[in-house]
Each structure stands twice: as structure tokens, then as C-alpha cells.
Amino acid sequence: MDPVHLRAAGTSLLLTFPAGETEITHFGADLGTDLPDPDLLTPPIPNSALDVPVVVGIIPQASSGWQGRPGLRGSFLAGGRPGRGFSPALRVESVDAAADAVVITAHDGDLGLTLSSHLRVHPGGLLEVAHTLTNTAGDPYQLEELAVVVPLPRRADEVLDLTGRWCRENHPQRARLRQGTWVRSGRHGRTGHDSSLLTAVGTPGFANRAGEVWASHFAWSGNHEQFVEQLPDGRRLLGASELLGSGEIVLESGQSYTTPAFFAAYSNRGLDGVSARFHEWFRAREHHVGTVAGRVRPVVLNTWEAVYFDHRIDELLDLAASGAELGAERFVLDDGWFAGRRDDTAGLGDWVVDSQLWPEGLTPLIEGVNALGMEFGLWVEPEMVNLDSDVARDHPDWIVGPDPAAHTTGGRLPLEWRSQHILDLTNPGAWRHVFDQLDALLAENNIAYLKWDQNRDLSEHGSAGAPSVHEQTLAAYRLLDELRAAHPGVEIESCSSGGARVDLGILERTDRVWASDCNDALERQTIQRWTQAVLPPELVGSHVGPTRSHTTGRVHDISFRAITALFGHFGMEWDVRQASAPERETLARAIALYKEHRALLHSGIRVNADLPDEALRLHGVVSRDGREALFAAVAVASSYAEMPGPVPLPGLDPDASYRVEVLLPSSADADHSHAFTQIRPPAWLRDGDAFTASGAWLEQVGLQLPVLNPEHALLLRAVAL
Ligand code: DGJ
């Protein structure tokens, strides 16, 4: 079979078919059109090895000599016992190639397994791969794992992935790649606070804007594994699979299983190049919300850290008015509005408005909010249930657990988490109940936005007899899909105790993520930088929190909090009535700046400078035509250096000339003097707060920054003259 070569935006994917298998011969930089005979790559046969070269197939198979992690694990159940057909030998039957995509069908005729592999290189160079396995035999096939892998060259020698916890999502960790397998397992039944949104492997020392990088993301909101493997023969793979419970997927004759989509990006200009490919892919989606799609992201006022469960209509209307005065455009009523919900121990599952709190329903609040010129949004947590709810009392069998009627029979339920359990959405009655309740809420109220939360792990899923994480995840996806189809105008946010469900699977049916429950600007600098390594800023909710952070106890100036929130989908989550007059003044200015620049922020190219000083960060967004940019210089700690020194402003047009000015904090801001400790600012700041230089100068020589105090930031704008 002839090789298949897909190319886009500087990326090549070359597939060849040695010994009847599909091999990814190259995934990386563009190879051009003049390709040699792929036989060129046939390796030698070392001593003490198989007598034929080992093919690293698109599904690595032991039947071809692969001794690493197999691409497919499973076996047929014969007479109820697993084991038959544990080592398939899939061979290519057909290749159906178009300019940007290919579908390859492989078959093991002896066993009765068919695999169809779908690979696409999107216009921005992002590779998307998924496999479908079909049981064509008579016996049931118990699937243990079906992985998606791409090979890495040997110079890819360093791994960076992301990890975290509640209030500290998406923090990077790095290590030299060694022999063996580096596996990140997610067993939370949701994506997880610790899930690696991005797994990047690159040339040693790869950085924000330097080095070659191969990076992947797995688009799934359930259990999963992501791995990087290096075999003793030096070959290495980057891959991922759904982490299946024992017996979770049994394919009857004729049934199929499809992997979640695996995305991979190659960049020869560091991590920013990887991010650009993901961002371009997001922005090309039809349902994308953001400036490029002509859908502007409104300034949000969320009630959670403002009032928590203390819902009183007069207070809420007062808060809304205070937010509107600052420039808020969307008011989101968070947890606490529904029947029985005075704290987090009761009410989940019923989804009816609390008639004591809201004798006339939500309408008076919604109309009040609308009259202030704001849209109305509402918090829900549809996949969960409190035992103290009508639905749990009426339908104990809808609660996920080893014993379906456990709480009425005294049997065992899974351990509680925030006093809540999981509603079994694979039960058609439970699914219909939730759909109908939410459908009615959306039909009866003028709701523009849902904050869709999910506040516990799905523990004890997937064992025999219990509903599986796989099915539950698909049922939740279906719920979102059908609600969206029924209410196409409603935007939905994916929240999961902050950022425990941030992935491209959920983002196919939601419009932004809540990156973290931590609104501390210092923590947010890291969380947002790395969430945006994959997601464009317009999909990442980022709110100005209270002066003293509720989750860390730190106190930050308003300009630092506002500058941090500007580089995302901007909002407030604070009782802004409590803000001091100077705080409100700066906040109002920041909101005006956001409105003025959101088109740029939500369509431009995200850049992160490489700075030698870990205490200092410089990041920004440059418009696609290079004519305008916003940058933030951020002191995240106290520096070893007395002066921050000239810092590069990357990504500008080297030949254009720019006027650079400070937007925040300016001398008009009350916290201006807190931000710096210096006898004199740099010359350009004494001289009308502006500086003119070429893009080449700004990237190569840089800008003299004032001496920024720790946990402070400076917002800069560069405009081409
Ligand atoms: C967890 C979310 O992440 C918070 O923002 C808030 O909505 C609470 N749940 C409400 O219970």
C-alpha cells in the first residue's frame, strides 16, 4: 500500500504499511513532497531478538514483536471465561485517504476483530486520532484497553506534564525521560484536578518559545491513562487510553467501542507553538464562543464568594446593581437557590426553585437583573443527589452504589463526598427526571447561562453489576447535548469543584471552564498559564475575588487581581458592595479595559516569554496581524535581582514600530505606589508613560521594567504606529 502523507501548517503525518500494519513513520515537522522509499527506515535486527524487524503499529501488538505496553488488551469470553484471543494480529484491509484525513480498516479474521482508525490533521496542524474496535465474532469480547499512540523521535527526551489538586490545578512538573513507562492514571470518575491537560515531550530544555515539542491531550471526562514509554531498544511513544474497570466494556457480537479522541501537536518553537495549534482548533469550531465566532464574552458577576448560600432577593438585587454600575453584563446565581438548599447537605437532585426563598419564583430576580442590563445565569449540579432530597427519598435505586436500594435497606452506599452521591444517569428514569427538570427551568425562566458543576469523584464505579464510569460519562454528555439542542441559545460552563473537569470532551458541549475555585491572583497566574497551554483565554473563566482571598487568606491589590482576571473570560466573584471607593474605581477601569480589548484577548496569539528569573513572568496576547498586544509583567515572588532588567515582549512584528504604554496600575490608581519599590522608575516611565521601539528591539533587547514588588503586576499595551 502507498504511504499516506497528511500536511498542514508546518506539520507532517506520514503513514506507511510495513508487514500489513499501519505505522506512523513520522509525526513532526513538514517533510515536503519529495519522500524517499520508507524502507529507508527499516531498522537492523540486534542480537537476541526476533528474526524480523519489530513494527510499531498504530496499535502496537505483541504478535508483531512489540514488548511494550500493548495497544489493545482484551479477550473473548468463551463459556463465560476470558482468555481466548488475547493476542490479536490486526492487518490492514483498506485505506481511505483524503487531503486532510484518513480512515484505515484493519482486521483479524481468525479472531473476529475489526479496527477502524480515524486520523485527521486539522488546518492548524493539530492531529486528531480515534480508533473503533468491532467484535465480528460470535462470542462476547471483554475489552481491557484500547490505546491511541504516536511515536516520538529519540531527541524527545524530556517530559512536562501537569498535575494539581483542588485550588491548585494545572501545575507543571518536568523530568528526563528514562527507560520504562511514565503513566498518569486518573481514577476519579471525572477528569480530575490532577489530570494532565497537556503531556509534552521535547528536546532537552524545551521552553515557552524554544525547542521541539510533541504534546498530547486526551478528550475524555472519565477514567483515563496518559503515558510516555521508552523501550530498551530506544523507541518511544506518547499515548493515552480510557482506563476501563474490569468487565466495564464487554462487546457482544457486532458491537463496537470507540476511543475518546486523542489530540497531538508538534511545535519547533516551544510550548507557545503547541498552544497556538490547540487555540486555532478551538476557534475553528462552529459552536465556539468568543470574538472570532462573533460571540462576545460578557463581564460576569458570580454570587458564590459574594454571598455563598445566603440568598435574599433584596440583597442579591442590590449586589447586581452594584455590579452593573461597575460594568457587569451577566449575573450568575450560584449554589443555594433550590428547594432545601441552605447549606451543602441537602437539595441536590430535585431542581425546583425554593418557594420559601423565592415565593414568586426566580422571575423577580431575573427581571431585576435584566432591567439592569445584565443576562442571568444559574448554577446547577445535575449529576448529583443528596440523600436529603425528594428524589433520593422517592427513588433510592437511582443512587449509584453497590446496593441499589442501600439507603433504605441499610445496605452499603459509596462513601459520601460533600454529603452527596451520584445519580445513576444510565438509569433512563433518572436521566429523564434530570432532563425534564432542567428543561423546565430553562423553558420557564430567562436563563442565558448555566454553571454546570460536579463536586465529587465517581468512586466505586465500574465493578460488575454497578453502573460504569464509561456509561455514566456518556450519559452526562448526552444530557448536555440534548439540553443544548433543546435550548441552543444557552451557554454552559463546565465546573467541577473548580477545574476537575477541563478537557476537550466536555468542551465539545460546554462553552467555558471554571479553572479553579481559587480566586487568589497569585495562584491563578500559574493555573491560567497552564490551562491556557491548551484552552484559548476566552474559554477560561477568571474572576476578581475578594481583597483577602477566601481560599488562601492572601491579600492582593486590586490592580494585580484585575490584571490577572483580564487574561481570560473576565468576571467578579466578590461582594463588590464591600469594595473601597479606590478599589471600585480601579475595578471599573479594568472592566472598561477588558471591554475595549476583549476582541484582541479572545482572538489573538498567546505568548509567554522565557525569563531566567523564576520570580518574574511576562505573558501576553498579540493580535493575529501583529498590530496590537497586551502584556502582563508579573512578579510572582521576590527576585534575586535588584532590578527586573529589560524583559522581552515576544511575538510582535520585528519590522513594525510600537508605542508601549502602561495601562495598570497607573498613577491614578490607589495601589500604584504599593506596586513598586524604587527611588526612580525607568526613564521611559518618567517621560509620559510611553516608549517607542521596533518589534525586533522589544523581543531581542526588551523593555526596562520598574522594580515590581512581589505579587504585583503591570499591564502593558503595545500598538503599532
Ligand atoms: C464548587 C464550585 O467550583 C464553586 O465555584 C461553587 O459553584 C460551589 N461548587 C457551589 O457549591
XYZ file of C-alpha atoms in Angstrom, residues 4-719:
716
model
C -0.274 8.390 3.200
C 1.123 11.854 3.830
C -1.094 14.474 5.510
C 0.341 18.000 5.839
C -0.899 21.222 7.375
C 0.622 24.355 8.860
C 4.154 23.009 9.113
C 3.192 19.546 10.382
C 3.509 16.240 8.537
C 1.928 12.927 9.384
C 3.407 10.108 7.328
C 1.797 6.670 7.487
C 3.347 3.594 5.950
C 2.152 -0.005 5.902
C 5.017 -2.403 6.640
C 4.119 -6.089 7.022
C 0.413 -5.308 6.688
C 0.293 -2.915 9.631
C -0.159 0.845 9.845
C 2.883 2.622 11.194
C 3.213 6.311 11.948
C 6.581 6.735 10.311
C 6.740 10.435 11.053
C 4.736 12.910 13.087
C 6.526 16.227 13.288
C 7.915 18.970 11.088
C 6.728 19.222 7.498
C 8.626 16.830 5.208
C 7.846 18.484 1.889
C 6.805 16.433 -1.101
C 9.982 14.599 -2.038
C 9.845 11.490 0.141
C 12.255 8.554 -0.092
C 11.205 4.907 -0.045
C 10.026 4.284 3.542
C 12.188 1.132 3.524
C 14.954 3.568 4.391
C 13.739 3.386 7.960
C 13.708 -0.409 8.322
C 15.889 -0.969 11.391
C 18.671 -3.519 11.874
C 17.991 -6.703 13.828
C 20.051 -6.805 17.013
C 21.293 -9.946 18.735
C 18.929 -11.901 20.950
C 15.845 -10.573 19.209
C 13.072 -11.622 16.870
C 14.209 -12.561 13.392
C 12.124 -9.829 11.785
C 12.109 -6.096 12.404
C 9.519 -5.136 15.018
C 6.803 -2.951 13.554
C 5.474 -0.318 15.918
C 1.955 -0.357 14.579
C -0.678 2.270 15.137
C -1.911 -0.360 17.581
C 1.326 -1.831 18.936
C 0.853 -5.607 19.031
C 2.747 -8.430 20.718
C 2.005 -10.501 17.598
C 4.395 -8.167 15.752
C 7.027 -8.370 18.450
C 6.122 -5.245 20.426
C 7.193 -5.771 24.009
C 5.967 -2.502 25.417
C 2.507 -1.513 26.551
C 0.117 -3.207 24.093
C -2.263 -1.020 22.123
C -5.128 -3.475 22.526
C -5.802 -5.699 25.514
C -8.821 -7.927 25.883
C -10.080 -11.409 25.132
C -13.158 -13.341 24.143
C -15.346 -14.856 26.794
C -15.696 -18.497 25.899
C -18.146 -20.319 28.167
C -18.061 -17.226 30.405
C -14.254 -17.409 30.867
C -11.942 -14.743 29.426
C -8.657 -15.591 27.703
C -9.291 -16.641 24.120
C -7.800 -14.356 21.517
C -5.705 -12.304 23.932
C -3.078 -11.551 21.256
C -4.645 -10.184 18.095
C -2.830 -9.781 14.781
C -4.692 -6.970 13.067
C -3.764 -6.465 9.411
C -4.745 -3.571 7.176
C -7.593 -4.231 4.770
C -8.364 -0.806 3.383
C -7.047 2.731 3.403
C -9.353 5.574 2.551
C -7.350 8.779 2.331
C -8.449 12.359 1.690
C -6.310 15.502 1.698
C -6.557 16.063 5.442
C -7.786 12.745 6.867
C -7.531 9.016 6.509
C -9.600 6.046 7.646
C -7.778 2.733 7.889
C -9.544 -0.552 8.463
C -7.651 -3.496 9.869
C -8.951 -6.946 10.625
C -8.018 -10.093 12.448
C -10.104 -12.598 10.512
C -9.141 -15.560 12.685
C -10.345 -13.912 15.860
C -13.122 -11.752 14.502
C -11.944 -8.249 15.411
C -12.057 -5.189 13.184
C -10.347 -1.928 13.931
C -11.060 1.278 12.143
C -8.655 4.142 12.750
C -9.541 7.752 12.008
C -6.715 10.257 11.709
C -7.097 13.892 10.755
C -4.631 16.750 10.563
C -6.637 19.926 11.146
C -5.787 23.092 9.189
C -3.786 24.495 12.140
C -1.643 21.336 12.273
C -3.388 19.619 15.204
C -3.588 15.841 14.826
C -6.736 14.047 15.971
C -6.856 10.248 16.256
C -9.534 7.784 17.392
C -9.993 4.045 16.956
C -13.149 1.951 16.797
C -12.972 -1.735 17.637
C -15.777 -4.030 16.484
C -16.388 -7.584 17.597
C -17.197 -9.546 14.439
C -17.039 -12.929 16.178
C -19.824 -14.866 17.888
C -18.501 -14.762 21.486
C -18.533 -11.619 23.596
C -15.218 -9.715 23.716
C -14.133 -8.235 27.043
C -12.095 -5.107 26.358
C -9.406 -4.116 28.845
C -7.712 -1.309 26.942
C -7.613 0.313 23.526
C -4.904 2.959 23.390
C -4.022 5.689 20.934
C -0.299 6.267 20.466
C 2.034 8.355 18.370
C 5.762 7.680 18.115
C 8.342 10.155 19.347
C 11.811 10.678 17.907
C 14.773 9.925 20.149
C 15.598 13.574 20.625
C 12.304 13.935 22.525
C 13.928 13.326 25.858
C 12.217 15.461 28.469
C 8.616 15.222 29.712
C 6.492 18.041 31.047
C 3.017 17.247 32.258
C 0.506 18.922 34.525
C -0.838 17.948 37.899
C -2.693 19.546 40.770
C -5.311 19.400 43.445
C -8.367 21.404 44.476
C -7.479 25.105 44.283
C -4.136 24.324 42.606
C -4.944 22.843 39.223
C -2.611 22.574 36.257
C 0.831 22.960 37.736
C 3.712 21.678 35.598
C 6.242 19.025 36.515
C 9.258 18.039 34.414
C 11.540 15.049 34.216
C 14.103 13.476 31.950
C 12.585 10.578 30.036
C 14.019 7.246 31.120
C 13.510 3.677 30.076
C 10.163 2.447 31.237
C 6.702 3.910 31.190
C 5.645 7.181 32.775
C 1.916 6.690 33.413
C -0.540 9.224 34.763
C -3.704 7.442 35.849
C -6.970 9.234 36.539
C -9.365 7.144 38.621
C -11.666 9.915 39.788
C -14.555 9.041 37.504
C -14.180 12.608 36.278
C -11.259 14.284 34.592
C -9.688 15.157 37.942
C -7.888 18.115 39.491
C -4.629 16.253 38.913
C -5.290 15.267 35.323
C -2.620 16.232 32.838
C -4.356 18.586 30.467
C -1.196 18.519 28.371
C 1.577 15.950 28.159
C 4.558 17.448 26.363
C 7.761 15.671 25.400
C 10.531 17.674 23.839
C 14.155 18.239 23.118
C 16.130 18.805 26.330
C 15.375 22.183 27.891
C 12.423 22.952 25.638
C 10.782 26.138 26.825
C 7.908 28.504 26.155
C 9.352 29.694 22.868
C 12.240 27.336 22.145
C 12.811 23.693 21.365
C 10.905 20.962 19.604
C 7.843 19.647 21.406
C 5.371 16.829 20.784
C 2.353 17.238 23.030
C -0.936 15.464 23.555
C -4.336 15.857 25.128
C -6.925 13.137 25.741
C -10.503 14.334 25.225
C -12.313 12.390 27.927
C -14.057 13.262 31.205
C -13.880 9.833 32.835
C -11.116 7.497 33.960
C -8.054 7.571 31.770
C -4.338 6.933 31.484
C -1.792 9.059 29.704
C 1.675 7.721 29.185
C 5.099 8.185 27.692
C 7.023 4.986 27.118
C 10.637 4.313 26.250
C 11.648 0.775 25.397
C 15.119 -0.720 25.835
C 15.521 -0.549 22.062
C 15.260 3.241 22.353
C 11.861 3.614 20.727
C 9.395 5.842 22.472
C 5.681 6.525 22.325
C 3.262 9.127 23.574
C -0.236 7.780 24.218
C -3.464 7.626 26.153
C -6.398 5.332 26.775
C -9.617 5.173 28.686
C -8.949 3.396 31.991
C -11.570 0.664 31.979
C -12.785 -1.182 35.012
C -12.757 -4.923 34.932
C -15.742 -6.066 32.861
C -16.746 -2.473 32.146
C -16.794 -2.977 28.369
C -17.980 -6.290 27.003
C -18.684 -6.168 23.267
C -21.337 -8.581 22.163
C -21.151 -9.853 18.608
C -21.454 -6.878 16.247
C -20.898 -4.240 18.970
C -18.201 -1.573 18.862
C -16.173 0.572 21.224
C -14.720 3.920 20.158
C -11.849 5.573 21.989
C -12.114 9.192 23.031
C -10.274 11.499 20.650
C -6.540 11.873 21.181
C -5.058 15.180 20.082
C -1.393 15.755 19.373
C 0.551 18.815 18.321
C 4.095 19.294 17.099
C 5.976 22.547 17.500
C 9.521 23.594 16.678
C 9.119 26.813 18.627
C 8.390 25.557 22.085
C 5.188 25.315 24.047
C 3.699 28.512 22.627
C 3.695 26.785 19.224
C 1.769 23.847 20.701
C -0.769 26.192 22.309
C -1.267 28.073 19.048
C -2.311 24.834 17.320
C -4.827 23.963 20.036
C -6.214 27.511 20.151
C -6.659 27.602 16.392
C -8.506 24.302 16.503
C -10.870 25.538 19.248
C -11.591 28.750 17.439
C -12.462 26.963 14.198
C -15.293 25.014 15.875
C -18.766 26.029 14.822
C -20.060 26.331 18.381
C -17.085 28.296 19.682
C -17.976 31.244 21.871
C -15.550 34.103 21.577
C -14.735 37.058 19.431
C -13.583 35.013 16.441
C -17.053 33.477 16.301
C -18.703 36.860 16.745
C -19.908 35.982 20.240
C -18.547 38.345 22.829
C -17.835 37.153 26.362
C -19.732 39.331 28.849
C -18.314 40.550 32.150
C -19.608 38.150 34.816
C -20.694 38.794 38.382
C -20.931 35.457 40.209
C -22.554 35.276 43.642
C -20.555 32.411 45.190
C -17.785 34.204 47.069
C -20.111 37.201 47.482
C -22.969 35.603 49.444
C -22.477 31.780 49.373
C -25.778 30.158 50.496
C -27.251 33.356 51.898
C -29.798 34.021 49.149
C -32.065 37.000 49.785
C -33.637 38.708 46.853
C -33.169 42.280 48.087
C -29.507 41.699 48.832
C -28.977 39.974 45.505
C -30.647 42.779 43.576
C -28.522 45.267 45.475
C -25.397 43.274 44.616
C -26.496 43.094 40.975
C -26.988 46.864 40.875
C -23.586 47.428 42.377
C -22.024 45.094 39.778
C -23.915 46.730 36.928
C -22.555 50.086 37.986
C -19.041 48.704 37.554
C -19.872 47.326 34.133
C -21.039 43.737 34.778
C -23.027 42.198 31.934
C -24.015 38.777 33.270
C -25.217 37.924 36.781
C -24.754 34.288 37.819
C -26.754 32.984 40.758
C -24.602 30.240 42.233
C -25.456 27.340 44.553
C -28.258 27.866 47.099
C -31.389 28.806 45.110
C -33.249 25.480 45.057
C -35.562 23.711 47.489
C -33.969 22.724 50.770
C -30.553 24.162 49.929
C -29.475 26.174 52.968
C -26.048 24.552 53.056
C -24.303 21.798 51.124
C -26.032 18.872 52.844
C -29.444 18.912 51.140
C -31.415 19.564 47.987
C -29.285 18.245 45.131
C -31.381 16.267 42.686
C -34.797 17.953 42.840
C -34.079 21.106 40.806
C -37.114 23.094 41.844
C -36.945 26.709 42.963
C -37.152 27.106 46.761
C -40.603 28.543 47.371
C -39.686 29.976 50.774
C -36.773 31.955 49.400
C -38.485 32.721 46.119
C -42.270 32.820 46.677
C -42.725 34.217 43.175
C -40.032 32.028 41.620
C -36.807 33.371 40.162
C -38.640 35.779 37.859
C -38.426 38.885 40.083
C -34.665 38.451 40.392
C -34.205 37.670 36.702
C -36.316 40.640 35.665
C -34.421 42.874 38.086
C -31.115 41.684 36.686
C -32.320 42.115 33.104
C -33.558 45.614 33.912
C -30.010 46.434 34.983
C -28.869 45.440 31.504
C -27.445 42.063 32.512
C -28.076 38.498 31.410
C -28.991 35.941 34.034
C -27.101 32.704 34.697
C -27.861 29.857 37.086
C -25.811 27.192 38.907
C -26.814 23.525 38.676
C -25.197 20.208 39.591
C -27.300 17.748 37.579
C -25.318 14.548 38.059
C -25.534 14.561 41.855
C -28.000 13.878 44.648
C -28.207 14.487 48.399
C -29.885 11.801 50.485
C -31.876 14.690 51.921
C -33.851 15.329 48.734
C -37.212 14.190 47.383
C -35.611 12.369 44.507
C -33.438 10.258 46.836
C -36.423 9.513 49.062
C -38.641 8.569 46.120
C -36.063 6.735 44.000
C -33.347 5.219 46.172
C -32.473 2.900 43.286
C -31.314 5.913 41.245
C -28.340 6.439 43.554
C -25.148 4.836 42.338
C -23.823 2.178 44.671
C -23.155 -1.495 45.064
C -26.636 -1.994 46.545
C -29.268 -0.083 44.531
C -31.624 0.430 47.461
C -28.877 0.833 50.024
C -30.083 3.805 51.992
C -33.500 2.359 52.631
C -32.326 -1.177 53.343
C -29.328 -0.250 55.499
C -27.009 -1.610 52.824
C -23.750 -0.015 51.773
C -23.571 3.161 49.737
C -20.288 4.595 48.493
C -18.666 6.999 50.975
C -20.218 10.465 50.965
C -18.307 13.371 49.495
C -19.578 16.853 50.350
C -22.611 14.983 51.720
C -23.553 13.896 48.233
C -23.907 10.875 45.982
C -24.073 10.250 42.270
C -27.320 9.937 40.419
C -27.236 6.963 38.067
C -27.737 8.688 34.725
C -27.541 5.329 32.960
C -30.957 4.664 34.503
C -33.434 6.020 31.920
C -35.841 7.216 34.628
C -33.141 9.182 36.452
C -31.804 10.670 33.218
C -35.303 11.721 32.145
C -36.022 13.258 35.562
C -32.921 15.464 35.389
C -33.517 16.384 31.767
C -37.135 17.325 32.416
C -36.322 19.407 35.495
C -33.590 21.375 33.715
C -35.623 21.664 30.536
C -38.497 23.171 32.538
C -36.191 25.587 34.365
C -34.782 26.792 31.060
C -38.190 26.979 29.421
C -39.834 28.874 32.288
C -37.052 31.330 33.075
C -34.996 33.732 31.017
C -31.681 31.948 31.623
C -28.773 32.717 29.303
C -26.144 30.650 31.045
C -25.764 27.549 33.192
C -22.839 26.959 35.511
C -22.826 23.147 35.431
C -20.999 21.826 38.475
C -19.892 18.336 39.551
C -18.496 18.188 43.046
C -17.392 14.673 43.766
C -15.407 11.799 42.361
C -17.304 8.866 40.926
C -15.867 6.295 43.259
C -16.805 2.607 43.119
C -17.899 2.725 39.522
C -17.166 0.041 37.010
C -17.178 -3.129 39.054
C -19.512 -5.899 37.993
C -23.151 -5.029 38.464
C -22.603 -1.320 39.140
C -23.051 1.378 36.520
C -19.784 2.175 34.812
C -17.856 5.426 34.619
C -17.802 4.936 30.856
C -21.594 4.761 30.616
C -22.127 7.480 33.218
C -19.788 9.824 31.350
C -21.581 9.196 28.066
C -24.952 9.704 29.776
C -23.785 13.061 31.177
C -22.542 14.032 27.698
C -25.945 13.060 26.265
C -27.711 15.163 28.886
C -25.659 18.186 27.912
C -26.100 17.508 24.196
C -29.858 17.181 24.400
C -30.309 20.209 26.628
C -28.197 22.241 24.247
C -30.251 21.020 21.321
C -33.452 21.984 23.149
C -32.076 25.378 24.290
C -29.487 26.368 21.709
C -29.028 29.923 22.987
C -27.920 28.892 26.474
C -24.189 28.927 27.219
C -22.877 26.301 29.610
C -19.828 26.390 31.851
C -18.039 23.213 32.922
C -17.199 23.450 36.600
C -16.156 20.573 38.810
C -15.054 21.722 42.257
C -13.159 24.277 40.197
C -11.119 22.684 37.430
C -11.698 18.951 37.866
C -13.464 18.620 34.513
C -11.413 20.513 31.984
C -10.960 18.502 28.810
C -11.849 18.602 25.142
C -14.592 16.000 25.620
C -16.624 18.219 27.936
C -15.715 21.281 25.889
C -17.425 19.778 22.863
C -20.668 20.500 24.738
C -19.811 23.422 27.031
C -18.614 26.958 26.411
C -16.075 27.697 29.093
C -14.464 26.133 32.152
C -14.144 27.245 35.728
C -10.399 26.737 36.004
C -10.245 26.703 39.794
C -12.100 27.526 42.976
C -9.059 29.582 43.872
C -9.524 33.249 43.056
C -6.186 34.205 44.598
C -4.469 36.088 41.765
C -1.058 34.654 42.574
C -2.258 31.055 42.303
C -4.314 31.981 39.269
C -1.219 33.178 37.401
C 0.059 29.597 37.233
C -3.332 27.894 36.911
C -4.363 30.096 33.988
C -0.993 29.993 32.239
C -1.123 26.203 32.062
C -4.862 25.846 31.460
C -4.295 28.152 28.517
C -1.480 25.968 27.252
C -4.419 24.098 25.679
C -7.532 26.311 26.032
C -7.738 29.776 24.486
C -8.268 32.553 27.061
C -11.932 33.107 26.170
C -12.780 29.621 27.457
C -11.165 30.111 30.848
C -13.326 31.838 33.454
C -11.219 34.148 35.603
C -12.765 36.313 38.295
C -11.599 39.109 40.534
C -12.070 37.725 44.030
C -12.289 39.429 47.424
C -9.409 41.551 48.705
C -8.443 38.769 51.095
C -8.662 35.528 49.212
C -11.192 33.115 50.703
C -9.139 30.070 49.781
C -5.600 31.183 50.684
C -6.018 34.108 53.083
C -3.665 36.253 50.977
C -4.372 39.926 50.397
C -3.700 41.401 46.964
C -4.094 44.830 45.479
C -6.982 45.341 43.100
C -4.773 46.033 40.081
C -2.964 42.685 40.481
C -6.279 40.864 40.794
C -7.756 42.708 37.824
C -4.715 42.258 35.563
C -4.801 38.537 36.348
C -8.511 38.221 35.534
C -8.160 40.207 32.307
C -6.350 37.367 30.538
C -9.367 35.078 30.406
C -13.134 35.394 30.432
C -13.307 38.242 32.931
C -15.627 38.278 35.901
C -16.050 39.225 39.540
C -16.801 36.932 42.428
C -16.894 39.232 45.366
C -19.427 41.314 47.240
C -18.384 44.368 45.291
C -20.541 46.493 47.587
C -17.792 45.952 50.166
C -15.053 47.240 47.877
C -13.477 50.547 48.875
C -14.042 53.550 46.625
C -10.480 53.393 45.200
C -10.881 49.630 44.609
C -14.131 50.221 42.745
C -12.503 52.917 40.659
C -9.667 50.649 39.538
C -12.064 47.750 39.013
C -14.314 49.877 36.803
C -11.268 50.931 34.789
C -10.157 47.318 34.423
C -13.635 46.349 33.215
C -13.582 49.154 30.676
C -10.154 47.931 29.530
C -11.486 44.392 29.240
C -14.397 45.565 27.109
C -12.073 47.632 24.950
C -9.633 44.741 24.461
C -11.686 41.570 24.616
C -11.699 41.262 20.844
C -7.908 41.169 20.953
C -7.666 38.990 24.072
C -10.089 36.432 22.664
C -8.726 36.149 19.158
C -5.015 36.858 19.435
C -1.979 34.654 19.927
C -0.971 33.788 23.479
C 2.712 34.376 24.197
C 4.880 33.544 27.210
C 8.413 34.888 27.408
C 11.289 32.719 28.598
C 12.803 34.558 31.538
C 15.773 33.372 33.585
C 14.237 34.729 36.787
C 11.586 32.389 38.184
C 10.191 35.230 40.261
C 9.128 37.115 37.164
C 6.726 36.221 34.347
C 5.886 38.011 31.155
C 2.892 36.835 29.179
C 0.531 38.414 26.717
C -1.736 38.228 23.707
C -0.642 39.548 20.310
C -3.250 40.239 17.641
C -3.069 37.946 14.625
C -1.931 40.794 12.398
C 0.726 41.754 14.943
C -0.511 45.360 15.181
C -1.554 45.322 18.825
C -0.754 43.415 22.004
C -1.433 43.354 25.713
C 1.269 42.072 28.047
C 1.385 41.442 31.771
C 4.659 41.590 33.656
C 4.082 39.684 36.868
C 6.270 39.402 39.950
C 5.186 36.096 41.484
C 7.844 36.188 44.213
C 10.714 38.333 45.342
C 13.515 38.283 42.831
C 17.211 37.540 43.323
C 17.894 40.609 41.212
C 17.655 44.212 42.328
C 16.082 45.171 39.013
C 13.849 43.072 36.788
C 16.122 44.142 33.931
C 14.996 44.569 30.383
C 12.425 41.853 29.653
C 11.449 40.735 26.171
C 7.977 41.444 24.789
C 7.709 38.480 22.429
C 5.653 37.801 19.338
C 5.488 41.281 17.808
C 6.249 42.072 14.174
C 10.035 42.624 14.175
C 9.785 45.255 11.433
C 6.955 47.301 12.918
C 7.433 50.164 15.319
C 5.372 50.103 18.530
C 4.265 52.534 21.150
C 4.332 50.759 24.505
C 2.399 52.165 27.438
C 1.348 51.144 30.927
C -2.381 50.610 31.426
C -2.479 49.365 35.023
C -1.671 50.351 37.673
C -1.340 53.940 36.570
C -0.636 56.897 38.789
C -4.428 57.304 39.009
C -4.735 54.018 40.926
C -4.725 53.955 44.682
C -2.456 50.925 44.741
C 0.043 52.397 42.296
C 2.613 53.112 44.988
C 2.258 49.617 46.532
C 3.322 48.041 43.297
C 6.887 49.352 43.192
C 9.848 49.853 45.492
C 12.289 52.153 43.745
C 13.813 55.563 44.053
C 13.035 56.337 40.437
C 11.144 54.437 37.721
C 12.902 53.683 34.422
C 13.376 56.699 32.195
C 10.545 55.896 29.783
C 8.046 55.821 32.630
C 9.066 59.285 33.779
C 8.567 60.525 30.288
C 4.848 60.349 29.656
C 4.482 56.628 30.429
C 5.247 55.544 26.889
C 8.124 54.099 24.883
C 8.611 53.583 21.162
C 10.646 50.741 19.695
C 10.590 48.136 16.964
C 9.188 44.648 17.483
C 12.719 43.315 16.964
C 14.046 45.590 19.711
C 11.236 44.689 22.098
C 11.813 40.964 21.624
C 15.624 40.991 21.486
C 16.573 43.815 23.871
C 13.337 44.240 25.762
C 11.754 46.778 28.000
C 13.152 48.188 31.236
C 10.555 47.347 33.860
C 10.072 49.290 37.061
C 11.062 47.440 40.248
C 7.859 45.480 40.754
C 7.021 44.328 44.232
C 6.263 40.640 44.736
C 2.661 39.669 43.949
C 2.108 42.699 41.791
C 1.724 43.103 38.067
C 1.983 45.675 35.335
C -0.364 45.725 32.353
C 1.236 46.981 29.144
C -0.187 47.733 25.727
C 1.860 47.777 22.529
C 0.309 49.378 19.449
